[in-house]
Amino acid sequence: ERLPLVDITAVNHANQRDFWVLMHEKDQFNFYAYLVDCNGLLRDPVISAFNEEISAKKHVTGRLKASPRGDKIIMAWREKNDSHLQLFDFNPATGKVSNKVEIDNDNMHTDPSPGNYFDYEPAFSGNGSKLYVEIEDIFSSHMLVVYDLDLADDNSIAASKDTVLYFPFAVDLKTGQLGPDGRIYYQGNGEGLSIIQNPNQESYAVEFIHNATIPLDGISYGDLPRFNQSIFYTPEILNSPINCFEKTVDFELARPNYPVDIDSLRWSFGDPKSNPNNTSVLMEPSHSFSGTGYYWVTAVRYYNNGYPDTARIRIYLPDLVSDLPDEMYLDSSLVLDLSQLQAGRILWEDGSTSPLKIVDEPGIYRFSIDYCGCGIVSDSIKVVRRPKINYLDITFPNVFSPNSDDT
């Protein structure tokens, strides 16, 4: 029913059981996120609208990719001389796309030649902290740049652009694909695979190998197969599965990042309401979280030799429908919005399934959400008319007499 603008991608749901299929619709301003759970594809998508200036363009090409840790979306697109690299926030619990940031475009490059354009080939690192982009201009000069996605704000991310490598030779790297070994692979020039060896590291340590000794059987000029990048997520911290609405989670360092020379650890669970249990010095701690939503968990690693460093992971504990208001006021009409809850299969009492319901009458509106494998949660919202305010009819004379005798 809908044609994608540049690409279709997939990413894990925050509950680590379900999936999102994500696209940006051609000739519209909208992102569409379709939930895939144990019952199949939910046909009512989560819609995120943006005021894009690409709806009238007819020959757009580009890429759409999701970060392995599920918090960012990158869209690279070009039509003739108009090129853009746009980074978005993504909420894997609700399917909402937000906060567009233009981190590169053709106007950011100084080139005196008219008609210059840029092609962008983006790829995320395995832990989601880095974004690599191979940039090609009309004259076939190429560079590989990297952005730091762990910085605090969007301007800092855009300004973190660092050149890993400038190619002084003709090279045509197709879309980078993260592999199960944590390396990023490129197919280019039909000769062999090129590799970013250490994509989670800083730019000086990534080690790019052009036409690595991985022979291809024949010559290929297409892209490598597409995958849901989430299945190759390589966090530095591992957590136990968060089953449905449990709040107690076990943590440990991922073994490849757990060298024998670690002397001690200091954990912080990002949960100040749980004080004094918000920190731990155990090697493999457990923590009972005080609420739902997202938490950043960090582990400061102290070594026998060398300076300490920090590993971190973001985890999600599902929100319950009890977070909704019990009562809402109605003027002429009202929109009941369930889209900010953890996504599931919504069923209103009248049989409708959209997360948005427009009501124009007071009453009790009941619904249920099927969290596929975790049971069905039911709730309701009471809608009442907003009370009318009765204003007093007060008149004031426009003339006063000094002695109040009305003369």
Coordinates of C-alpha atoms in Angstrom, one line a residue:
E1 CA 0.0 0.0 0.0
R2 CA 2.9 2.4 0.7
L3 CA 6.1 2.9 -1.3
P4 CA 9.3 3.5 0.7
L5 CA 11.3 6.7 -0.1
V6 CA 14.7 5.1 0.0
D7 CA 14.7 1.8 1.9
I8 CA 13.1 -0.5 4.5
T9 CA 14.9 -1.5 7.6
A10 CA 14.1 -3.5 10.8
V11 CA 15.1 -3.2 14.4
N12 CA 14.4 -5.0 17.7
H13 CA 11.6 -3.9 19.9
A14 CA 12.7 -2.7 23.4
N15 CA 11.2 -5.9 24.9
Q16 CA 13.8 -7.9 22.9
R17 CA 11.0 -10.3 21.7
D18 CA 9.3 -8.3 19.0
F19 CA 10.5 -6.3 16.0
W20 CA 9.8 -3.1 14.1
V21 CA 9.7 -2.8 10.3
L22 CA 10.5 0.8 9.5
M23 CA 10.1 2.9 6.4
H24 CA 9.8 6.5 5.2
E25 CA 6.9 6.9 2.8
K26 CA 7.6 8.3 -0.6
D27 CA 5.7 11.5 -1.4
Q28 CA 4.7 11.9 2.3
F29 CA 6.3 13.4 5.4
N30 CA 5.9 10.3 7.5
F31 CA 7.9 7.5 9.0
Y32 CA 5.9 4.2 9.4
A33 CA 6.8 1.6 12.0
Y34 CA 5.0 -1.7 11.8
L35 CA 5.1 -4.0 14.8
V36 CA 5.9 -7.7 14.2
D37 CA 5.1 -9.9 17.3
C38 CA 4.3 -13.6 17.9
N39 CA 1.0 -13.1 16.1
G40 CA 2.5 -11.7 12.9
L41 CA 2.5 -8.2 11.4
L42 CA 0.2 -5.6 13.0
R43 CA -1.2 -3.7 10.0
D44 CA -1.8 -0.4 11.9
P45 CA 1.6 1.3 11.9
V46 CA 2.9 3.9 14.3
I47 CA 3.2 7.1 12.3
S48 CA 5.8 9.8 13.0
A49 CA 5.3 13.0 10.9
F50 CA 8.1 15.3 9.8
N51 CA 8.1 18.5 7.7
E52 CA 10.4 17.1 5.1
E53 CA 11.1 18.9 1.9
I54 CA 11.5 15.8 -0.2
S55 CA 7.8 14.9 -0.9
A56 CA 7.9 16.5 -4.4
K57 CA 11.1 14.8 -5.5
K58 CA 10.8 12.0 -8.0
H59 CA 14.2 10.2 -8.2
V60 CA 15.4 9.9 -4.7
T61 CA 18.0 7.3 -3.8
G62 CA 19.6 6.5 -0.5
R63 CA 19.7 4.3 2.6
L64 CA 17.8 3.8 5.8
K65 CA 19.4 2.1 8.8
A66 CA 18.7 1.5 12.5
S67 CA 21.4 1.4 15.2
P68 CA 22.0 -2.0 16.7
R69 CA 21.0 -0.7 20.1
G70 CA 17.8 0.7 18.7
D71 CA 18.1 4.3 19.7
K72 CA 19.0 6.0 16.4
I73 CA 17.9 6.0 12.8
I74 CA 20.1 7.2 9.9
M75 CA 18.6 8.3 6.6
A76 CA 20.9 9.2 3.7
W77 CA 19.2 10.4 0.5
R78 CA 20.0 12.2 -2.7
E79 CA 18.1 13.6 -5.7
K80 CA 20.2 15.1 -8.4
N81 CA 22.3 17.8 -6.7
D82 CA 20.5 17.7 -3.4
S83 CA 22.2 15.4 -0.8
H84 CA 21.4 14.9 2.9
L85 CA 22.5 12.8 5.9
Q86 CA 19.8 12.9 8.6
L87 CA 20.0 11.4 12.1
F88 CA 16.8 10.7 14.1
D89 CA 16.0 9.4 17.6
F90 CA 14.0 6.2 17.7
N91 CA 12.0 4.8 20.7
P92 CA 12.0 1.0 20.3
A93 CA 9.3 0.7 22.9
T94 CA 6.7 2.9 21.1
G95 CA 8.0 2.9 17.5
K96 CA 8.1 6.7 17.4
V97 CA 10.8 8.5 15.3
S98 CA 11.7 12.0 16.5
N99 CA 14.3 14.8 16.6
K100 CA 15.7 15.1 13.1
V101 CA 19.3 16.4 12.9
E102 CA 21.0 17.2 9.7
I103 CA 24.6 16.1 10.3
D104 CA 25.8 16.5 6.7
N105 CA 24.6 17.7 3.4
D106 CA 26.0 19.0 0.1
N107 CA 25.9 22.6 1.3
M108 CA 28.3 21.8 4.2
H109 CA 31.0 21.1 1.7
T110 CA 33.0 23.9 0.0
D111 CA 33.4 23.1 -3.7
P112 CA 33.6 25.7 -6.5
S113 CA 32.3 23.4 -9.1
P114 CA 28.5 23.7 -9.9
G115 CA 26.5 20.5 -9.8
N116 CA 28.6 18.8 -7.1
Y117 CA 26.7 16.2 -5.0
F118 CA 27.5 13.6 -2.4
D119 CA 26.6 10.0 -1.9
Y120 CA 26.5 8.7 1.7
E121 CA 26.9 5.1 2.7
P122 CA 26.2 4.8 6.5
A123 CA 26.9 2.0 9.0
F124 CA 26.6 1.7 12.8
S125 CA 29.2 0.1 15.0
G126 CA 28.3 -3.0 16.9
N127 CA 27.7 -1.3 20.2
G128 CA 25.8 1.6 18.6
S129 CA 28.3 4.2 19.8
K130 CA 29.7 5.1 16.4
L131 CA 28.3 6.0 13.0
Y132 CA 30.6 5.5 10.0
V133 CA 29.8 7.2 6.7
E134 CA 31.6 6.7 3.4
I135 CA 31.2 9.9 1.4
E136 CA 31.7 10.1 -2.4
D137 CA 31.4 13.3 -4.4
I138 CA 30.8 13.8 -8.1
F139 CA 34.5 13.6 -8.9
S140 CA 34.8 10.2 -7.2
S141 CA 36.9 11.4 -4.3
H142 CA 36.1 9.4 -1.2
M143 CA 36.5 9.6 2.5
L144 CA 35.5 7.5 5.5
V145 CA 34.3 9.6 8.4
V146 CA 33.0 8.7 11.9
Y147 CA 30.5 10.4 14.3
D148 CA 30.4 9.8 18.1
L149 CA 26.8 9.0 19.0
D150 CA 27.5 8.9 22.8
L151 CA 27.9 12.6 23.1
A152 CA 25.4 14.6 25.1
D153 CA 23.7 16.7 22.5
D154 CA 22.9 16.8 18.8
N155 CA 25.3 19.7 18.0
S156 CA 28.1 17.8 19.6
I157 CA 27.4 14.7 17.6
A158 CA 27.4 16.6 14.3
A159 CA 30.6 18.4 15.3
S160 CA 32.3 15.1 16.2
K161 CA 32.8 14.2 12.6
D162 CA 36.3 12.8 12.2
T163 CA 38.0 11.6 9.0
V164 CA 39.2 8.0 9.4
L165 CA 40.6 7.7 5.9
Y166 CA 40.8 9.7 2.7
F167 CA 41.0 7.5 -0.3
P168 CA 43.6 8.8 -2.8
F169 CA 42.4 6.2 -5.4
A170 CA 39.2 5.3 -7.1
V171 CA 37.1 3.1 -4.8
D172 CA 33.4 2.4 -4.8
L173 CA 32.4 1.1 -1.4
K174 CA 28.8 -0.2 -1.3
T175 CA 26.7 0.0 1.9
G176 CA 28.6 -1.1 5.0
Q177 CA 27.2 -4.1 6.7
L178 CA 27.8 -5.0 10.4
G179 CA 28.8 -8.6 10.8
P180 CA 28.3 -11.1 13.6
D181 CA 32.0 -10.7 14.5
G182 CA 31.5 -6.9 15.2
R183 CA 33.4 -5.8 12.1
I184 CA 31.9 -3.7 9.3
Y185 CA 32.2 -5.1 5.8
Y186 CA 32.1 -3.3 2.5
Q187 CA 31.8 -4.7 -1.0
G188 CA 33.5 -2.5 -3.5
N189 CA 35.1 -2.6 -7.0
G190 CA 34.2 -6.3 -7.3
E191 CA 37.6 -7.4 -6.0
G192 CA 37.0 -8.4 -2.4
L193 CA 35.6 -7.2 0.9
S194 CA 36.9 -4.2 2.7
I195 CA 36.8 -4.2 6.5
I196 CA 36.7 -1.8 9.5
Q197 CA 38.4 -4.0 12.0
N198 CA 37.6 -2.2 15.3
P199 CA 34.5 0.0 14.7
N200 CA 33.7 0.4 18.4
Q201 CA 37.1 2.1 19.0
E202 CA 38.3 5.7 18.5
S203 CA 39.1 6.8 14.9
Y204 CA 42.8 6.3 15.3
A205 CA 42.4 2.6 16.2
V206 CA 39.7 1.4 13.8
E207 CA 42.1 -0.1 11.2
F208 CA 40.4 0.0 7.8
I209 CA 41.6 -2.7 5.4
H210 CA 40.8 -2.2 1.7
N211 CA 40.2 -5.3 -0.4
A212 CA 41.0 -7.6 2.5
T213 CA 42.1 -11.1 1.8
I214 CA 38.6 -12.4 1.7
P215 CA 38.1 -13.5 -1.9
L216 CA 34.8 -13.3 -3.6
D217 CA 33.6 -16.0 -5.9
G218 CA 33.3 -14.0 -9.1
I219 CA 32.7 -10.2 -9.4
S220 CA 29.9 -8.5 -7.6
Y221 CA 28.7 -4.9 -8.1
G222 CA 25.7 -5.0 -5.7
D223 CA 25.3 -4.6 -2.0
L224 CA 25.9 -7.1 0.7
P225 CA 22.7 -8.8 2.1
R226 CA 20.7 -6.6 4.5
F227 CA 20.2 -7.7 8.1
N228 CA 18.4 -6.5 11.2
Q229 CA 21.4 -4.8 12.8
S230 CA 20.0 -5.5 16.3
I231 CA 21.0 -9.2 16.1
F232 CA 24.6 -8.1 15.9
Y233 CA 24.5 -5.8 18.9
T234 CA 27.7 -6.1 20.9
P235 CA 27.2 -4.3 24.2
E236 CA 30.0 -4.2 26.8
I237 CA 27.5 -5.1 29.5
L238 CA 25.2 -8.1 29.4
N239 CA 21.9 -8.3 31.2
S240 CA 19.5 -11.1 31.9
P241 CA 16.3 -11.3 29.8
I242 CA 13.7 -8.9 31.0
N243 CA 10.6 -11.2 31.1
C244 CA 7.4 -9.2 30.7
F245 CA 7.0 -6.9 33.6
E246 CA 9.8 -8.1 35.9
K247 CA 12.0 -5.4 37.5
T248 CA 14.9 -7.4 38.8
V249 CA 17.8 -7.7 36.3
D250 CA 21.2 -9.4 36.5
F251 CA 24.3 -7.8 35.0
E252 CA 27.8 -8.9 34.0
L253 CA 30.5 -7.6 31.7
A254 CA 30.6 -9.1 28.2
R255 CA 33.5 -11.6 28.2
P256 CA 35.5 -10.1 25.3
N257 CA 35.6 -6.9 27.4
Y258 CA 36.4 -8.6 30.6
P259 CA 40.2 -8.9 30.7
V260 CA 41.9 -10.7 33.5
D261 CA 43.7 -7.6 34.7
I262 CA 40.5 -5.9 36.0
D263 CA 41.0 -5.3 39.7
S264 CA 37.5 -4.2 40.6
L265 CA 34.2 -2.7 39.3
R266 CA 31.8 0.0 40.5
W267 CA 28.3 -0.3 39.1
S268 CA 25.7 2.5 38.9
F269 CA 22.2 1.5 37.8
G270 CA 20.9 4.9 36.9
D271 CA 18.1 4.5 39.4
P272 CA 18.5 7.2 42.2
K273 CA 15.1 6.3 43.7
S274 CA 16.5 3.0 44.7
N275 CA 19.2 4.5 47.0
P276 CA 21.2 3.1 48.8
N277 CA 21.0 0.2 46.3
N278 CA 21.8 2.3 43.2
T279 CA 25.4 1.2 43.2
S280 CA 27.3 -2.1 43.6
V281 CA 30.9 -3.3 43.7
L282 CA 30.1 -7.0 42.9
M283 CA 31.4 -8.5 39.7
E284 CA 28.0 -9.8 38.7
P285 CA 25.3 -7.8 40.5
S286 CA 21.5 -7.9 40.5
H287 CA 19.3 -4.8 40.8
S288 CA 15.6 -4.3 41.4
F289 CA 14.5 -1.2 39.6
S290 CA 12.2 1.3 41.3
G291 CA 10.1 2.0 38.2
T292 CA 9.6 1.5 34.5
G293 CA 11.1 3.1 31.4
Y294 CA 14.7 3.5 30.3
Y295 CA 17.8 3.3 32.5
W296 CA 21.5 3.8 31.7
V297 CA 23.6 1.2 33.6
T298 CA 27.3 1.9 33.9
A299 CA 30.3 0.0 35.1
V300 CA 33.6 1.7 35.9
R301 CA 36.4 -0.8 35.3
Y302 CA 39.5 -0.5 37.5
Y303 CA 42.6 -2.2 36.2
N304 CA 45.7 -3.5 37.9
N305 CA 47.7 -1.5 35.5
G306 CA 46.4 1.6 33.6
Y307 CA 43.6 4.1 33.9
P308 CA 39.9 3.1 34.6
D309 CA 37.3 3.2 31.9
T310 CA 33.5 2.9 31.7
A311 CA 31.2 0.5 30.0
R312 CA 27.5 1.2 29.8
I313 CA 24.2 -0.1 28.4
R314 CA 20.7 1.2 28.2
I315 CA 17.9 -1.1 29.3
Y316 CA 14.1 -0.8 29.1
L317 CA 11.5 -2.0 31.6
P318 CA 8.0 -1.9 30.0
D319 CA 5.5 0.8 31.0
L320 CA 2.1 -0.3 32.1
V321 CA -1.2 1.2 31.1
S322 CA -1.8 2.3 34.7
D323 CA 0.4 5.3 33.8
L324 CA -2.5 6.8 31.8
P325 CA -4.8 9.4 33.4
D326 CA -7.9 8.0 34.9
E327 CA -10.1 10.9 33.8
M328 CA -9.9 13.4 30.9
Y329 CA -11.9 16.5 30.1
L330 CA -13.9 16.9 26.9
D331 CA -14.7 20.2 25.1
S332 CA -16.0 19.6 21.5
S333 CA -13.8 16.5 20.8
L334 CA -10.8 14.7 22.3
V335 CA -8.1 12.4 21.1
L336 CA -7.3 9.4 23.4
D337 CA -3.6 8.6 22.6
L338 CA -2.1 5.2 23.6
S339 CA 0.9 5.6 21.3
Q340 CA 3.3 6.5 24.1
L341 CA 2.7 3.2 25.8
Q342 CA 4.8 0.1 25.1
A343 CA 3.5 -1.1 21.7
G344 CA 1.2 -4.1 21.7
R345 CA -2.0 -5.1 20.0
I346 CA -4.6 -2.6 21.1
L347 CA -8.3 -3.4 21.1
W348 CA -10.9 -0.8 22.1
E349 CA -14.3 -1.9 23.3
D350 CA -15.9 -1.0 20.0
G351 CA -13.4 -3.3 18.1
S352 CA -11.1 -0.6 16.7
T353 CA -7.4 -1.2 16.9
S354 CA -5.7 2.2 16.3
P355 CA -3.7 3.7 19.3
L356 CA -5.5 7.0 18.6
K357 CA -9.3 7.3 19.2
I358 CA -11.3 10.5 18.6
V359 CA -14.2 10.8 21.0
D360 CA -17.0 13.5 21.1
E361 CA -19.2 12.1 23.8
P362 CA -18.5 11.6 27.5
G363 CA -18.3 8.1 28.8
I364 CA -15.9 5.3 29.9
Y365 CA -13.7 4.1 27.1
R366 CA -12.3 0.6 27.8
F367 CA -9.4 -1.1 26.0
S368 CA -7.0 -3.9 26.3
I369 CA -3.4 -4.4 25.1
D370 CA -2.1 -7.8 24.2
Y371 CA 1.6 -8.0 25.1
C372 CA 2.1 -11.2 23.1
G373 CA 3.5 -13.8 25.5
C374 CA 3.2 -11.6 28.5
G375 CA -0.6 -11.5 28.9
I376 CA -3.3 -9.0 28.2
V377 CA -3.6 -5.8 30.3
S378 CA -6.9 -4.0 30.4
D379 CA -7.7 -0.4 31.5
S380 CA -10.2 2.4 30.8
I381 CA -10.3 6.2 30.5
K382 CA -13.2 8.2 31.9
V383 CA -14.2 11.2 29.7
V384 CA -16.3 13.9 31.2
R385 CA -17.4 17.3 29.9
R386 CA -15.3 20.2 31.1
P387 CA -17.3 22.1 33.8
K388 CA -18.8 25.4 32.7
I389 CA -17.7 28.5 34.4
N390 CA -20.6 30.8 35.5
Y391 CA -19.6 34.4 35.3
L392 CA -21.4 36.9 37.6
D393 CA -23.3 39.6 35.7
I394 CA -21.9 42.7 37.4
T395 CA -22.6 46.3 36.2
F396 CA -20.8 49.4 37.3
P397 CA -22.2 52.9 37.2
N398 CA -20.3 55.4 35.1
V399 CA -21.1 58.4 37.4
F400 CA -20.7 58.7 41.2
S401 CA -21.9 61.5 43.5
P402 CA -19.7 62.7 46.3
N403 CA -22.3 62.1 49.0
S404 CA -24.0 59.0 47.4
D405 CA -27.3 60.9 46.9
D406 CA -27.4 60.0 43.2
T407 CA -27.4 63.7 42.3

